[in-house]
Short mmCIF file of C-alpha atoms in Angstrom, two decimals:
data_model
loop_
_atom_site.label_atom_id
_atom_site.label_comp_id
_atom_site.label_asym_id
_atom_site.label_seq_id
_atom_site.Cartn_x
_atom_site.Cartn_y
_atom_site.Cartn_z
CA MET A 1 96.79 100.17 28.87
CA ILE A 2 96.82 102.02 32.04
CA LYS A 3 94.12 103.27 34.21
CA LEU A 4 94.22 104.98 37.53
CA GLU A 5 91.30 105.81 39.57
CA ALA A 6 91.28 108.12 42.67
CA ILE A 7 94.75 107.38 43.63
CA GLU A 8 95.62 108.89 47.05
CA LYS A 9 98.97 108.89 48.70
CA SER A 10 100.57 110.53 51.72
CA PHE A 11 103.90 110.31 53.66
CA ALA A 12 103.62 110.74 57.22
CA ASP A 13 101.25 113.76 57.38
CA THR A 14 101.94 115.34 54.11
CA THR A 15 99.65 114.64 51.27
CA VAL A 16 101.45 113.85 48.00
CA LEU A 17 98.78 112.79 45.60
CA THR A 18 95.18 113.63 45.87
CA GLY A 19 92.71 111.82 43.81
CA ILE A 20 94.60 111.31 40.66
CA ASP A 21 92.70 109.81 37.75
CA PHE A 22 94.27 109.21 34.41
CA GLU A 23 94.65 106.74 31.56
CA VAL A 24 97.18 105.97 29.19
CA ASP A 25 96.45 104.24 25.86
CA LYS A 26 98.78 101.63 23.95
CA GLY A 27 101.35 103.10 22.25
CA GLU A 28 100.79 106.48 23.66
CA VAL A 29 103.70 108.38 25.16
CA VAL A 30 103.02 110.75 28.05
CA CYS A 31 105.00 113.24 29.80
CA LEU A 32 104.62 114.38 33.44
CA ILE A 33 105.73 117.69 33.97
CA GLY A 34 105.72 120.04 37.07
CA PRO A 35 107.67 121.71 39.98
CA SER A 36 109.54 119.49 42.13
CA GLY A 37 107.28 118.18 45.05
CA SER A 38 104.63 118.10 42.83
CA GLY A 39 104.02 114.48 43.20
CA LYS A 40 104.94 113.34 39.71
CA THR A 41 107.81 111.10 40.58
CA THR A 42 105.62 109.44 43.31
CA LEU A 43 102.86 108.91 40.84
CA LEU A 44 105.31 106.89 38.46
CA ARG A 45 106.50 104.85 41.29
CA CYS A 46 102.98 103.97 42.15
CA LEU A 47 102.55 102.34 38.95
CA ASN A 48 105.82 100.04 39.72
CA GLY A 49 104.58 99.31 43.14
CA LEU A 50 107.68 101.23 44.66
CA GLU A 51 105.05 103.33 46.46
CA ILE A 52 101.98 102.07 47.59
CA PRO A 53 98.80 104.25 47.42
CA GLU A 54 96.54 104.43 50.41
CA SER A 55 93.50 104.34 48.25
CA GLY A 56 92.26 104.01 44.67
CA ARG A 57 92.84 101.57 41.81
CA ILE A 58 95.49 101.03 39.41
CA THR A 59 94.81 99.08 36.17
CA ILE A 60 97.41 97.85 33.96
CA ASN A 61 96.73 95.88 30.80
CA GLY A 62 94.06 93.92 32.37
CA ASP A 63 95.55 93.39 35.83
CA SER A 64 94.06 95.53 38.60
CA ILE A 65 94.79 96.18 42.10
CA ALA A 66 92.46 98.21 44.51
CA PHE A 67 94.25 99.83 47.37
CA SER A 68 92.88 100.64 50.75
CA HIS A 69 94.90 101.87 53.92
CA LYS A 70 93.56 98.79 55.81
CA GLN A 71 95.55 96.40 53.57
CA LYS A 72 99.39 96.31 53.67
CA LYS A 73 100.24 93.31 51.24
CA TYR A 74 99.25 93.42 47.48
CA PRO A 75 100.29 91.30 44.77
CA ILE A 76 102.28 93.89 43.52
CA ASN A 77 104.06 91.87 40.83
CA ASN A 78 100.90 92.00 38.87
CA LEU A 79 101.84 95.60 38.23
CA ARG A 80 105.35 95.05 37.94
CA ARG A 81 105.00 92.28 35.20
CA HIS A 82 103.62 94.83 32.86
CA THR A 83 106.12 97.84 33.62
CA GLY A 84 109.73 98.38 33.24
CA MET A 85 111.31 101.22 35.30
CA VAL A 86 114.19 103.52 34.65
CA PHE A 87 115.74 105.67 37.49
CA GLN A 88 117.13 108.92 37.70
CA GLY A 89 120.27 107.28 39.28
CA PHE A 90 120.56 104.31 36.96
CA HIS A 91 120.98 101.78 39.68
CA LEU A 92 122.80 99.30 37.45
CA PHE A 93 124.15 96.31 39.43
CA PRO A 94 127.92 97.50 40.04
CA HIS A 95 129.26 94.06 40.44
CA LYS A 96 127.71 92.76 37.30
CA THR A 97 128.98 93.63 33.65
CA VAL A 98 126.53 95.08 31.39
CA LEU A 99 125.72 92.04 29.75
CA GLU A 100 125.02 90.44 33.01
CA ASN A 101 122.96 93.22 34.20
CA LEU A 102 120.69 92.97 31.25
CA ILE A 103 120.03 89.00 31.60
CA GLU A 104 120.01 88.84 35.30
CA ALA A 105 116.14 89.44 35.78
CA PRO A 106 114.92 87.10 32.85
CA LEU A 107 117.57 84.46 33.93
CA ILE A 108 116.30 84.54 37.38
CA VAL A 109 112.84 85.62 37.60
CA LYS A 110 111.63 84.11 34.39
CA LYS A 111 114.05 81.18 34.44
CA GLN A 112 114.62 81.63 30.71
CA LYS A 113 117.39 80.05 28.90
CA ARG A 114 120.91 81.87 28.68
CA ALA A 115 121.94 81.53 25.32
CA PRO A 116 118.86 83.20 23.66
CA LEU A 117 118.92 85.66 26.63
CA VAL A 118 122.57 86.66 25.38
CA LYS A 119 121.54 87.01 22.18
CA GLN A 120 118.43 88.98 22.88
CA ALA A 121 120.55 91.16 25.09
CA GLU A 122 123.26 92.00 22.47
CA GLU A 123 120.43 92.89 20.08
CA LEU A 124 119.20 95.53 22.56
CA LEU A 125 122.79 96.58 23.43
CA ASN A 126 123.35 97.20 19.87
CA LYS A 127 120.21 99.41 19.69
CA VAL A 128 121.28 101.48 22.43
CA GLY A 129 124.75 101.70 21.06
CA LEU A 130 126.54 99.81 23.63
CA LEU A 131 127.44 96.53 22.01
CA GLU A 132 131.24 96.84 22.36
CA HIS A 133 130.69 97.70 26.00
CA ARG A 134 128.92 94.59 27.03
CA ASN A 135 131.57 93.24 28.85
CA LYS A 136 132.47 96.24 30.96
CA TYR A 137 131.43 96.89 34.52
CA PRO A 138 128.94 100.03 35.05
CA ASP A 139 131.81 101.81 36.95
CA GLN A 140 133.71 101.89 33.43
CA LEU A 141 130.81 103.77 31.72
CA SER A 142 129.93 107.23 31.56
CA GLY A 143 126.45 108.47 33.02
CA GLY A 144 124.92 108.37 29.51
CA GLN A 145 126.18 104.85 28.66
CA MET A 146 124.86 103.74 32.21
CA GLN A 147 121.45 105.17 31.52
CA ARG A 148 121.26 103.51 28.10
CA ALA A 149 122.20 100.25 29.62
CA ALA A 150 119.67 100.68 32.25
CA ILE A 151 117.06 101.43 29.70
CA ALA A 152 118.18 98.13 27.92
CA ARG A 153 118.02 96.18 31.22
CA ALA A 154 114.45 97.19 31.82
CA LEU A 155 113.29 96.30 28.05
CA MET A 156 114.79 92.82 28.60
CA MET A 157 111.64 91.99 30.69
CA GLU A 158 109.49 93.01 27.75
CA PRO A 159 107.22 95.29 29.68
CA ASP A 160 104.10 96.69 28.10
CA VAL A 161 104.91 100.04 29.52
CA MET A 162 108.27 101.84 30.27
CA LEU A 163 108.15 104.12 33.01
CA PHE A 164 111.03 106.80 33.07
CA ASP A 165 111.73 108.86 36.30
CA GLU A 166 113.87 111.86 35.15
CA PRO A 167 116.09 109.82 33.13
CA THR A 168 118.61 112.73 32.24
CA SER A 169 118.49 114.74 35.49
CA ALA A 170 121.43 113.08 36.93
CA LEU A 171 123.56 113.67 33.62
CA ASP A 172 126.02 116.23 32.22
CA PRO A 173 124.51 118.29 29.66
CA GLN A 174 126.38 116.69 26.74
CA LEU A 175 125.24 113.21 27.70
CA VAL A 176 121.61 114.02 27.81
CA ARG A 177 121.10 113.88 23.85
CA GLU A 178 122.49 110.15 23.55
CA VAL A 179 119.83 109.19 26.23
CA LEU A 180 116.72 111.10 24.73
CA LYS A 181 117.56 109.79 21.39
CA VAL A 182 117.19 106.05 22.78
CA ILE A 183 113.65 107.03 24.05
CA GLU A 184 112.75 108.71 20.91
CA THR A 185 113.40 105.54 19.09
CA LEU A 186 111.29 103.53 21.24
CA ALA A 187 108.46 106.14 20.95
CA LYS A 188 108.72 105.58 17.11
CA GLU A 189 108.47 101.98 17.57
CA GLY A 190 105.15 102.45 19.45
CA GLN A 191 106.51 101.51 22.90
CA THR A 192 104.09 103.01 25.64
CA MET A 193 105.70 105.20 27.95
CA VAL A 194 105.21 107.44 31.02
CA ILE A 195 108.00 109.75 31.37
CA VAL A 196 108.73 112.25 34.06
CA THR A 197 110.99 114.85 32.69
CA HIS A 198 112.04 118.55 32.90
CA GLU A 199 113.24 118.45 29.26
CA MET A 200 110.62 120.57 27.82
CA HIS A 201 112.05 120.42 24.20
CA PHE A 202 112.16 116.75 24.33
CA ALA A 203 108.44 116.44 25.84
CA LYS A 204 107.28 118.60 23.02
CA LYS A 205 109.11 116.36 20.40
CA VAL A 206 108.08 113.03 21.73
CA ALA A 207 104.98 113.23 23.79
CA ASP A 208 101.38 112.49 22.59
CA ARG A 209 100.06 113.89 25.79
CA VAL A 210 101.54 116.12 28.50
CA LEU A 211 100.27 116.38 32.00
CA PHE A 212 100.98 119.18 34.27
CA MET A 213 100.93 118.27 37.97
CA ASP A 214 101.43 120.81 41.06
CA HIS A 215 100.61 119.88 44.78
CA GLY A 216 99.61 116.35 44.11
CA VAL A 217 96.90 117.06 41.59
CA ILE A 218 96.79 117.04 37.84
CA ILE A 219 96.37 120.71 36.71
CA GLU A 220 95.88 120.22 33.21
CA GLU A 221 96.46 117.84 30.56
CA GLY A 222 96.33 117.74 26.60
CA PRO A 223 98.55 117.54 23.67
CA ALA A 224 102.01 118.61 24.01
CA GLU A 225 101.60 121.59 21.95
CA ASN A 226 98.56 122.77 23.77
CA ILE A 227 100.05 122.40 27.28
CA LEU A 228 103.80 123.55 26.72
CA VAL A 229 102.86 126.33 24.07
CA ASN A 230 99.41 127.60 25.03
CA PRO A 231 98.55 126.42 28.59
CA GLU A 232 95.16 127.46 29.93
CA LYS A 233 96.10 127.28 33.69
CA GLU A 234 97.84 129.95 35.57
CA ALA A 235 99.98 127.49 37.41
CA THR A 236 101.16 125.94 34.22
CA GLN A 237 102.05 129.38 32.77
CA ASP A 238 103.88 130.21 35.87
CA PHE A 239 105.89 127.09 35.64
CA LEU A 240 106.60 127.41 32.04
CA GLN A 241 107.64 131.02 32.46
CA LEU A 242 110.02 129.76 35.07
CA LEU A 243 111.68 127.26 33.00
CA VAL A 244 112.04 130.30 30.21
CA ASP A 245 113.51 132.64 32.79
CA GLU A 246 116.40 130.18 33.68
CA MET B 1 170.97 102.73 76.22
CA ILE B 2 169.47 100.68 79.04
CA GLU B 3 171.59 100.39 81.98
CA GLY B 4 173.80 97.40 81.57
CA PHE B 5 172.34 96.19 78.41
CA ASP B 6 175.19 93.64 77.93
CA ASN B 7 173.85 92.10 81.16
CA ILE B 8 170.30 91.45 80.14
CA GLN B 9 169.31 87.73 80.43
CA TRP B 10 167.95 87.27 76.96
CA HIS B 11 167.07 83.70 77.29
CA TYR B 12 164.69 84.66 80.37
CA LEU B 13 162.69 86.43 77.65
CA PHE B 14 163.11 83.88 74.93
CA ASN B 15 165.15 80.63 74.66
CA PRO B 16 165.19 79.44 71.41
CA GLU B 17 166.22 76.14 72.10
CA LEU B 18 163.33 75.35 74.51
CA ALA B 19 161.21 76.94 72.01
CA TYR B 20 162.26 74.69 69.24
CA ASP B 21 162.10 71.61 71.33
CA SER B 22 158.50 72.28 72.34
CA LEU B 23 157.49 73.02 68.88
CA PRO B 24 155.68 69.66 67.85
CA LEU B 25 153.75 69.98 71.26
CA LEU B 26 152.75 73.53 70.34
CA LEU B 27 151.73 72.68 66.88
CA GLU B 28 149.63 69.67 68.31
CA GLY B 29 147.84 72.45 70.24
CA LEU B 30 147.86 74.84 67.09
CA GLN B 31 145.62 71.97 65.31
CA ILE B 32 143.14 72.37 68.06
CA THR B 33 143.28 75.94 67.86
CA ILE B 34 142.58 75.96 64.22
CA ILE B 35 139.87 73.54 64.35
CA ILE B 36 138.11 75.62 66.99
CA ALA B 37 138.86 78.88 65.11
CA PHE B 38 137.38 77.83 61.66
CA SER B 39 134.60 76.21 62.92
CA SER B 40 133.71 79.03 64.99
CA MET B 41 134.08 81.68 62.10
CA PHE B 42 131.96 79.28 59.88
CA PHE B 43 129.11 78.98 62.35
CA SER B 44 129.25 82.47 63.59
CA LEU B 45 128.98 83.96 60.24
CA ILE B 46 126.04 81.78 59.34
CA LEU B 47 124.26 82.31 62.39
CA GLY B 48 125.23 86.24 62.18
CA LEU B 49 123.75 86.40 58.77
CA VAL B 50 120.52 85.23 60.15
CA VAL B 51 120.53 87.37 63.09
CA ALA B 52 121.40 90.33 60.78
CA ILE B 53 118.20 89.65 58.64
CA MET B 54 116.11 89.28 61.93
CA ARG B 55 117.68 92.47 63.22
CA MET B 56 116.63 94.49 59.99
CA SER B 57 113.20 93.13 59.97
CA ARG B 58 110.35 95.43 60.38
CA PHE B 59 108.28 92.64 62.46
CA LYS B 60 109.08 93.05 66.08
CA ILE B 61 109.04 89.34 66.59
CA PHE B 62 112.16 88.98 64.78
CA ASP B 63 113.81 92.40 65.46
CA LEU B 64 113.60 92.14 69.40
CA PRO B 65 114.97 88.96 69.92
CA ALA B 66 117.84 89.60 67.67
CA ARG B 67 118.50 93.00 69.51
CA LEU B 68 118.42 91.08 72.76
CA TYR B 69 120.94 88.23 71.42
CA ILE B 70 123.33 90.87 70.36
CA SER B 71 123.22 92.99 73.36
CA PHE B 72 123.54 89.90 75.62
CA MET B 73 126.47 88.42 73.58
CA ARG B 74 128.32 91.84 73.20
CA GLY B 75 127.79 92.42 76.78
CA THR B 76 129.21 89.66 78.48
CA PRO B 77 132.68 88.46 78.69
CA LEU B 78 133.41 85.36 76.58
CA LEU B 79 135.51 83.80 78.91
CA VAL B 80 132.57 83.88 81.38
CA PHE B 81 130.17 82.66 78.74
CA ILE B 82 132.39 79.75 77.84
CA PHE B 83 132.93 78.99 81.53
CA ILE B 84 129.05 78.84 82.16
CA LEU B 85 128.34 76.80 79.13
CA TYR B 86 130.73 73.95 80.06
CA TYR B 87 130.47 73.89 83.81
CA GLY B 88 127.12 75.52 84.36
CA LEU B 89 124.59 73.82 81.89
CA PRO B 90 125.24 70.22 83.09
CA VAL B 91 123.17 71.55 86.03
CA ILE B 92 120.26 71.64 83.97
CA GLY B 93 120.91 68.70 82.02
CA ILE B 94 123.04 70.01 79.13
CA GLN B 95 126.26 68.38 79.15
CA PHE B 96 128.98 68.71 76.54
CA THR B 97 131.10 65.35 76.23
CA ASN B 98 133.86 67.14 74.45
CA PRO B 99 135.08 70.49 75.64
CA ILE B 100 136.41 71.41 72.08
CA VAL B 101 132.45 71.21 71.23
CA ALA B 102 131.62 73.32 73.85
CA GLY B 103 134.28 75.97 72.97
CA ILE B 104 133.11 76.10 69.22
CA VAL B 105 129.52 76.46 70.55
CA GLY B 106 130.48 79.34 72.91
CA MET B 107 132.57 81.13 70.44
CA SER B 108 130.03 80.61 67.56
CA LEU B 109 127.24 82.04 69.58
CA ASN B 110 129.25 84.98 70.88
CA PHE B 111 130.87 86.06 67.73
CA ALA B 112 127.91 85.59 65.91
CA ALA B 113 126.63 88.87 67.40
CA TYR B 114 129.68 90.70 66.19
CA ASN B 115 129.32 89.39 62.91
CA ALA B 116 125.54 90.08 62.71
CA GLU B 117 126.22 93.72 63.40
CA VAL B 118 129.00 93.91 60.80
CA ILE B 119 126.70 92.27 58.17
CA ARG B 120 123.67 94.43 59.13
CA SER B 121 125.93 97.64 58.70
CA ALA B 122 127.29 96.26 55.41
CA ILE B 123 123.76 95.31 53.87
CA SER B 124 122.36 98.79 54.86
CA SER B 125 125.41 100.59 53.10
CA VAL B 126 124.25 99.24 49.63
CA SER B 127 122.02 101.98 48.36
CA ARG B 128 118.40 101.63 48.39
CA GLY B 129 118.27 102.20 44.42
CA GLN B 130 119.60 98.73 44.23
CA TRP B 131 116.80 97.10 46.12
CA GLU B 132 114.41 99.22 44.04
CA ALA B 133 116.24 98.35 40.66
CA ALA B 134 115.92 94.77 41.33
CA GLN B 135 112.26 95.06 42.77
CA SER B 136 111.39 96.60 39.60
CA LEU B 137 112.70 93.89 37.75
CA GLN B 138 110.52 91.40 39.85
CA MET B 139 113.00 89.88 41.80
CA SER B 140 112.05 88.44 45.06
CA TYR B 141 113.44 89.57 48.54
CA ILE B 142 115.64 86.25 48.64
CA GLN B 143 116.84 86.74 45.13
CA ILE B 144 117.71 90.34 45.69
CA LEU B 145 119.58 89.79 48.73
CA ARG B 146 121.48 86.83 47.46
CA ARG B 147 122.32 88.14 43.92
CA ILE B 148 122.44 91.84 44.22
CA ILE B 149 122.98 92.98 47.87
CA LEU B 150 125.14 90.39 49.65
CA PRO B 151 127.93 90.35 46.95
CA GLN B 152 128.14 94.01 47.37
CA ALA B 153 127.90 93.96 50.99
CA THR B 154 130.48 91.27 51.19
CA ARG B 155 133.07 93.88 49.77
CA ILE B 156 132.24 96.14 52.39
CA ALA B 157 132.04 93.65 55.31
CA LEU B 158 135.44 91.89 54.37
CA PRO B 159 137.76 94.07 56.50
CA PRO B 160 135.66 93.97 59.71
CA ILE B 161 134.72 90.35 59.33
CA PHE B 162 138.67 89.56 59.24
CA ASN B 163 139.01 91.49 62.19
CA ILE B 164 136.61 89.29 64.02
CA PHE B 165 138.41 86.23 62.68
CA MET B 166 141.74 87.11 64.06
CA ASP B 167 139.94 87.76 67.33
CA ILE B 168 138.43 84.24 66.97
CA VAL B 169 141.91 82.68 66.46
CA LYS B 170 143.22 84.61 69.47
CA GLY B 171 139.95 83.89 71.44
CA THR B 172 140.51 80.36 71.16
CA SER B 173 143.29 80.83 74.14
CA LEU B 174 139.93 81.03 76.19
CA ALA B 175 139.06 77.55 75.74
CA SER B 176 141.80 76.45 77.85
CA VAL B 177 139.69 77.42 80.80
CA ILE B 178 137.53 74.49 80.05
CA THR B 179 140.57 72.12 79.60
CA VAL B 180 140.72 72.17 75.90
CA HIS B 181 144.44 71.38 74.81
CA GLU B 182 144.86 74.23 72.33
CA LEU B 183 148.03 76.20 71.59
CA LEU B 184 148.09 78.29 74.83
CA TYR B 185 147.27 75.29 76.96
CA SER B 186 150.29 73.51 75.25
CA ALA B 187 152.52 76.43 76.15
CA ARG B 188 151.49 76.43 79.69
CA ILE B 189 152.16 72.67 80.07
CA VAL B 190 155.81 73.27 79.09
CA ALA B 191 155.94 76.49 81.04
CA GLY B 192 154.96 74.71 84.28
CA ARG B 193 157.41 71.88 83.60
CA THR B 194 160.42 74.12 82.84
CA TYR B 195 159.49 77.36 84.73
CA GLU B 196 160.39 79.17 81.50
CA SER B 197 156.86 80.59 81.09
CA MET B 198 158.16 83.76 79.10
CA THR B 199 159.73 81.88 76.56
CA MET B 200 156.61 79.59 76.11
CA TYR B 201 154.41 82.60 76.05
CA VAL B 202 156.53 84.51 73.38
CA ALA B 203 156.48 81.21 71.31
CA ALA B 204 152.83 81.00 71.37
CA ALA B 205 152.37 84.60 70.50
CA LEU B 206 154.69 84.29 67.69
CA ILE B 207 152.54 81.15 66.46
CA TYR B 208 149.37 83.08 66.69
CA TRP B 209 150.68 85.89 64.83
CA ALA B 210 152.01 83.70 61.80
CA VAL B 211 148.44 82.26 61.62
CA CYS B 212 146.92 85.81 61.50
CA ILE B 213 149.56 86.68 58.91
CA ILE B 214 148.33 83.90 56.84
CA ILE B 215 144.57 84.80 57.27
CA GLY B 216 145.47 88.47 56.41
CA PHE B 217 146.85 87.23 53.14
CA PHE B 218 143.40 85.65 52.22
CA GLN B 219 141.86 88.77 53.33
CA GLN B 220 143.81 90.79 50.57
CA ARG B 221 143.22 88.19 47.97
CA LEU B 222 139.38 88.40 48.79
CA GLU B 223 139.22 92.15 49.14
CA LYS B 224 140.88 92.21 45.59
CA ARG B 225 138.39 89.74 44.23
CA TYR B 226 135.38 91.54 45.40
CA SER B 227 136.44 94.94 44.19
CA ARG B 228 137.43 94.03 40.76
CA TYR B 229 134.38 95.74 39.49
CA LEU B 230 135.51 98.83 40.47
CA TYR B 231 137.29 100.60 38.02
CA THR B 232 140.36 102.50 39.25
CA ARG B 233 140.75 105.61 37.18
#
């Protein structure tokens, strides 16, 4: 489903990603963990074309882009067509109601008909438990509700892969669960997902595979049990110990 | 108490009878004032939006001309600009047959620069996350700008845009230097005839104020409309 080859990325003179290779299979749930500044968010954003790597190749569901620092413009929608993005800060459109947020892109980008879209949106809202809030503005929702709406908005484009960038980091502790539950449901339905997260219990529960990143490289990867319970590398052990200490 | 308050000659400041009698002439001038003001506002908004978008471009061929334009228009007096436009341009073969058109062109070009800066700051005050979310949903630059960014920027830009609008209304008085028979010009005609210039200036000022009050009313309504999505807890 996803294949990354030798991805390099730097901001100004700091290297953020150095030679990243990894693959995600269809239906797989992969969690990216690691200390802040390790490059995991940047890696996720590369998959959606929000960051452009200097070199390497990204292939998602058959569409492939090879990057080089000589080139500036890429047919980035070839990647975006397959991916849905959920942000740490939700980024719902505040001037549109929840329902309008959901149907905006399919209506405008895919030029789909409104009536079936509304039906589809209402089904999704029902699934994330927001049907009764469909005519509210984002400003009237709690953080957890906003994030669930944002997930539904991304799902409306029927992406092959869902990308989550620390989806619960901006939430109050008591709102984290309702968002994680939605993501778990998606996992059970076989949705392919790449999730950047600090929620280790969640990662253990939901991830087929966990990648630990540090200083722009993948230090180790494997089944959740192995990485989170019995990590081999010292950097991973230190990182997990730090979380336990907290 | 001012010395000899009872002896103040109030009719020197404002003679209601004269003001009332000259009202038809003033309102005729007001029509021209309104035509110039609304046209100038309309064109300067559109041009301002274009200049603002150019100014935000990362390509120098768009950004540099926009910067130069804004710098020149903000840095030169409107009065001089209108004057040159009407009396100077005929030298190089460009002649306005109608001074009203010259006034509209001059004011539109000049105030577009101010509008551009207001629009630019309003657009950049919309968070980057809004762009990114829309991009991730495959929306194009134009779609994002039109459907996501501008509606939010409008709310932020409304108060300063209406400041500019009122400036434009009052700025139309400068068109009198190129013989446009607008409100202040009409007031001056009566003033010249009756030597009661103070009354006429006060009357004109009150009419400008009235127009601005009406515009302010629309500002309030628009502000309310564009903030209705903000929940007041």
